[in-house]
Coordinates of C-alpha atoms and ligand atoms in Angstrom, one line a residue:
M164 CA 38.4 11.1 169.1
V165 CA 37.5 7.5 168.1
T166 CA 38.0 4.8 170.7
E167 CA 37.6 1.6 168.7
D168 CA 40.9 -0.1 167.7
L169 CA 41.6 1.2 164.2
W170 CA 45.2 0.1 164.2
S171 CA 46.1 -2.3 161.5
A172 CA 49.1 -4.6 162.1
E173 CA 49.4 -5.2 158.3
K174 CA 49.4 -1.4 157.4
Y175 CA 51.9 -0.9 160.3
V176 CA 54.3 -3.5 158.9
K177 CA 53.9 -2.0 155.3
N178 CA 54.1 1.7 156.1
A179 CA 56.0 1.9 159.4
S180 CA 58.8 -0.6 159.1
F181 CA 61.2 2.3 159.6
V182 CA 60.0 2.7 163.2
P183 CA 61.9 -0.3 164.7
Q184 CA 64.6 0.0 162.0
M185 CA 65.7 3.5 163.0
T186 CA 66.0 2.8 166.7
S187 CA 69.6 1.6 167.2
S188 CA 70.7 4.7 169.2
I189 CA 67.7 4.8 171.5
V190 CA 68.3 1.2 172.3
E191 CA 72.0 2.0 173.0
M192 CA 70.9 4.9 175.1
A193 CA 68.9 2.5 177.3
K194 CA 72.2 0.8 178.2
L195 CA 70.4 -2.4 179.2
K196 CA 72.1 -4.8 181.6
P197 CA 71.6 -8.6 181.4
T198 CA 69.9 -8.4 184.9
D199 CA 67.5 -5.6 184.0
R200 CA 63.7 -6.0 184.1
V201 CA 62.3 -3.7 181.4
L202 CA 58.9 -2.2 180.7
D203 CA 58.3 -1.3 177.0
I204 CA 55.4 1.2 176.9
G205 CA 53.6 1.3 173.5
C206 CA 55.3 -1.9 172.4
G207 CA 53.1 -2.1 169.3
D208 CA 53.7 -5.3 167.2
G209 CA 56.7 -6.2 169.4
V210 CA 59.5 -5.9 166.8
L211 CA 61.6 -3.7 169.0
T212 CA 60.5 -5.4 172.2
K213 CA 61.9 -8.6 170.9
K214 CA 65.2 -6.8 170.3
L215 CA 65.2 -5.5 173.9
S216 CA 64.4 -9.0 175.2
S217 CA 67.8 -10.2 173.9
Q218 CA 69.6 -7.6 176.0
C219 CA 68.0 -7.9 179.4
A220 CA 66.6 -10.4 181.9
H221 CA 63.0 -9.8 181.1
V222 CA 60.8 -7.4 179.2
I223 CA 57.1 -6.8 179.5
G224 CA 55.3 -4.8 176.7
V225 CA 52.1 -2.8 177.1
D226 CA 50.1 -1.2 174.4
A227 CA 46.5 0.1 173.9
S228 CA 45.9 -1.7 170.6
D229 CA 44.7 -5.4 170.6
N230 CA 45.4 -5.6 166.9
L231 CA 49.1 -4.7 167.4
L232 CA 49.4 -6.8 170.6
K233 CA 48.2 -9.9 168.7
A234 CA 51.2 -9.5 166.4
A235 CA 53.4 -9.0 169.5
K236 CA 52.0 -12.2 171.2
A237 CA 52.9 -14.1 168.0
K238 CA 56.6 -13.3 168.8
A239 CA 56.3 -15.1 172.2
L240 CA 56.5 -11.8 174.2
E241 CA 54.8 -11.1 177.5
V242 CA 52.5 -8.2 176.6
Y243 CA 49.3 -6.7 178.1
R244 CA 46.6 -4.4 176.9
I245 CA 47.3 -1.5 179.2
P246 CA 47.0 2.1 177.8
G247 CA 49.7 4.5 179.2
Q248 CA 47.0 6.3 181.2
D249 CA 46.2 3.1 183.1
I250 CA 49.7 2.2 184.2
L251 CA 49.2 4.1 187.5
Q252 CA 46.4 1.7 188.5
A253 CA 47.6 -1.6 186.9
K254 CA 49.3 -2.8 190.1
T255 CA 48.7 -6.5 189.6
V256 CA 50.5 -6.8 186.3
L257 CA 52.9 -3.9 187.0
P258 CA 53.7 -3.8 190.7
D259 CA 55.3 -0.8 192.4
A260 CA 59.1 -0.4 191.8
S261 CA 59.2 -3.6 189.7
F262 CA 61.3 -2.3 186.7
D263 CA 64.9 -1.2 186.3
V264 CA 64.2 0.6 183.0
V265 CA 61.1 1.9 181.5
F266 CA 61.6 2.3 177.7
S267 CA 59.4 3.7 175.0
N268 CA 59.9 4.4 171.3
A269 CA 57.6 6.3 169.0
A270 CA 54.6 6.0 171.4
F271 CA 54.6 9.0 173.8
H272 CA 53.3 11.4 171.1
W273 CA 50.1 9.2 171.2
I274 CA 50.0 8.5 174.9
L275 CA 50.3 12.1 176.0
R276 CA 47.7 13.4 173.5
K277 CA 45.3 14.7 176.1
P278 CA 46.7 17.4 178.3
E279 CA 44.7 16.3 181.3
E280 CA 46.2 12.8 181.2
R281 CA 49.9 13.7 180.9
A282 CA 50.6 13.9 184.6
I283 CA 48.8 10.6 185.3
V284 CA 51.0 8.8 182.7
M285 CA 54.2 10.2 184.2
Q286 CA 53.1 9.2 187.7
G287 CA 52.4 5.7 186.5
V288 CA 55.9 5.4 185.1
H289 CA 57.3 6.8 188.3
R290 CA 55.4 4.2 190.4
V291 CA 56.6 1.2 188.5
L292 CA 60.3 2.2 188.4
R293 CA 62.6 1.2 191.2
K294 CA 64.6 3.9 193.0
G295 CA 67.6 4.6 190.7
G296 CA 65.8 3.2 187.7
R297 CA 65.8 5.0 184.3
F298 CA 63.1 6.2 182.0
V299 CA 64.3 6.3 178.4
V300 CA 62.1 7.7 175.6
E301 CA 62.1 8.7 172.0
A302 CA 59.0 10.3 170.5
G303 CA 57.8 12.9 168.1
G304 CA 58.9 16.3 169.4
F305 CA 57.9 19.9 168.9
G306 CA 57.6 20.8 165.2
N307 CA 57.4 17.1 164.2
V308 CA 56.0 16.3 160.7
A309 CA 55.1 20.0 160.4
E310 CA 54.4 19.9 156.6
A311 CA 51.9 17.1 157.1
M312 CA 50.2 18.7 160.1
T313 CA 50.0 22.1 158.4
S314 CA 48.5 20.5 155.2
I315 CA 45.9 18.5 157.2
Y316 CA 44.9 21.6 159.3
A317 CA 44.7 23.7 156.1
F318 CA 42.4 21.2 154.5
Y319 CA 39.9 21.2 157.3
L320 CA 40.1 25.0 158.0
S321 CA 39.4 25.6 154.3
R322 CA 36.2 23.6 154.7
G323 CA 35.1 25.7 157.7
V324 CA 35.9 23.3 160.4
P325 CA 36.8 25.2 163.6
R326 CA 40.4 24.9 164.8
E327 CA 39.3 23.5 168.2
T328 CA 37.5 20.6 166.4
I329 CA 40.6 19.8 164.4
D330 CA 42.6 19.9 167.7
D331 CA 40.2 17.3 169.1
L332 CA 40.7 15.0 166.1
C333 CA 44.5 15.4 166.3
P334 CA 45.9 12.2 167.8
F335 CA 49.3 13.7 168.7
Y336 CA 51.3 15.6 171.4
F337 CA 54.6 16.8 170.0
G338 CA 56.1 18.2 173.1
S339 CA 59.1 20.5 173.4
E340 CA 62.1 19.9 175.7
H341 CA 60.6 22.6 178.0
G342 CA 57.2 20.8 178.1
Y343 CA 58.7 17.4 178.8
M344 CA 61.1 18.7 181.5
K345 CA 58.1 20.2 183.4
L346 CA 56.1 16.9 183.1
L347 CA 59.1 14.8 184.2
E348 CA 60.1 17.1 187.1
D349 CA 56.6 17.5 188.4
A350 CA 56.4 13.7 188.5
G351 CA 59.6 13.5 190.6
F352 CA 62.1 12.5 187.8
Q353 CA 65.6 13.9 187.5
V354 CA 66.3 14.6 183.8
E355 CA 69.7 13.3 182.7
S356 CA 69.5 14.4 179.1
I357 CA 66.9 15.7 176.7
G358 CA 67.0 17.1 173.2
I359 CA 65.3 17.2 169.8
F360 CA 67.0 16.3 166.5
D361 CA 65.9 16.1 162.9
R362 CA 65.3 12.8 161.2
P363 CA 64.1 13.0 157.6
T364 CA 62.1 9.8 157.2
P365 CA 61.6 7.9 153.9
L366 CA 58.0 6.8 153.2
V367 CA 57.1 3.5 151.7
D368 CA 55.1 5.2 149.0
D369 CA 53.7 8.7 149.6
V370 CA 52.0 10.7 152.3
R371 CA 48.6 9.1 151.6
G372 CA 49.8 5.7 153.0
W373 CA 51.3 7.5 155.9
I374 CA 48.1 9.3 156.8
D375 CA 46.1 6.0 156.4
T376 CA 48.5 4.3 158.9
F377 CA 49.1 7.0 161.5
A378 CA 46.7 9.9 161.1
F379 CA 43.4 8.2 160.3
N380 CA 41.8 9.8 163.4
F381 CA 41.6 13.1 161.5
Y382 CA 39.1 11.7 159.0
S383 CA 37.1 9.7 161.5
A384 CA 34.7 12.6 162.0
F385 CA 34.4 13.4 158.3
P386 CA 34.7 10.0 156.5
E387 CA 33.0 11.4 153.4
W388 CA 36.0 13.7 153.0
K389 CA 38.7 11.1 153.4
Q390 CA 39.7 10.9 149.7
D391 CA 39.6 14.7 149.3
L392 CA 41.8 15.0 152.4
L393 CA 44.3 12.5 151.0
D394 CA 44.4 14.2 147.6
F395 CA 44.7 17.7 149.1
V396 CA 47.6 16.7 151.4
Y397 CA 49.4 14.9 148.6
Q398 CA 49.2 18.0 146.4
A399 CA 50.1 20.4 149.2
M400 CA 53.2 18.3 150.3
K401 CA 54.5 17.1 146.9
F402 CA 56.8 20.0 146.3
V403 CA 58.6 19.9 149.6
S404 CA 58.4 16.1 150.3
E405 CA 59.1 14.3 147.0
R406 CA 62.8 13.9 146.1
E407 CA 64.0 14.0 142.4
D408 CA 63.9 10.2 142.3
G409 CA 60.2 10.1 143.3
R410 CA 61.0 9.0 146.9
W411 CA 58.9 10.7 149.6
F412 CA 60.3 12.0 152.9
V413 CA 58.6 13.5 155.9
Q414 CA 60.6 15.7 158.3
Y415 CA 60.5 14.0 161.6
K416 CA 61.7 15.8 164.7
R417 CA 62.6 13.3 167.4
L418 CA 62.6 14.2 171.1
R419 CA 64.8 11.9 173.2
F420 CA 65.3 11.9 176.9
S421 CA 66.7 9.9 179.8
A422 CA 65.4 10.5 183.3
L423 CA 66.2 9.0 186.6
K424 CA 63.9 8.1 189.6
P425 CA 66.1 9.4 192.4
Ligands
BEZ157 C1 56.6 9.8 165.1 O1 57.2 8.7 165.3 O2 57.2 10.9 165.3 C2 55.3 9.8 164.4 C3 54.8 8.6 163.9 C4 53.6 8.7 163.3 C5 52.9 9.8 163.3 C6 53.4 10.9 163.8 C7 54.6 10.9 164.4

């Protein structure tokens, strides 16, 4: 797993503009009140954080990527470089029980990537929420982008890379309702609602731009195979992912939950 910041705010704007655009119902689900203090985890370039800020008293954004945070700061938002795993310890910037709502869109599939860090992330969220506060999340769920993941795995397996090595390169956790319920309840949350739904997602061009924006970690260990990987996945997915008019779609599965700190 690479640790340097390979996120590009420019690629994100070009290939991921659908992320904040397809969020109206998760924002509605958050039911923000004008008095609410909100923490936006994985705020990225701040497009959605800005939208939240118009509906509540104050919003603070945190993210692991300095490149994306630079774009968020340019929107006059209060943001900090705090990876999800560090929320538990970040008591100066994020004091105990200081938020009415913790919100996150399209970030928890990255943040919970490592099994051993999942409980720590959930405990951090629990710490910063006030009693009665809500934790509202949308992220990639079980079976998300299956055609892309299967094609990427098939490429590396066909070149003799062991499955465990590919797992280490995979930057995602696509948890099920069952997996999330356990994580939430173990951390002391009461789950109000949870479910997974399909969201076919149009791409700006084709899957090669999508991989370059989101799944670049896969080729970090084998940079010499990057072009071969992109070509292989393009060919493998074309039949199921390209519409008659040439537009590409990836089959996203969104997991959404609302949980209470009792
Ligand atoms: C998602 O939002 O589900 C997602 C985005 C990028 C890569 C993988 C999943």
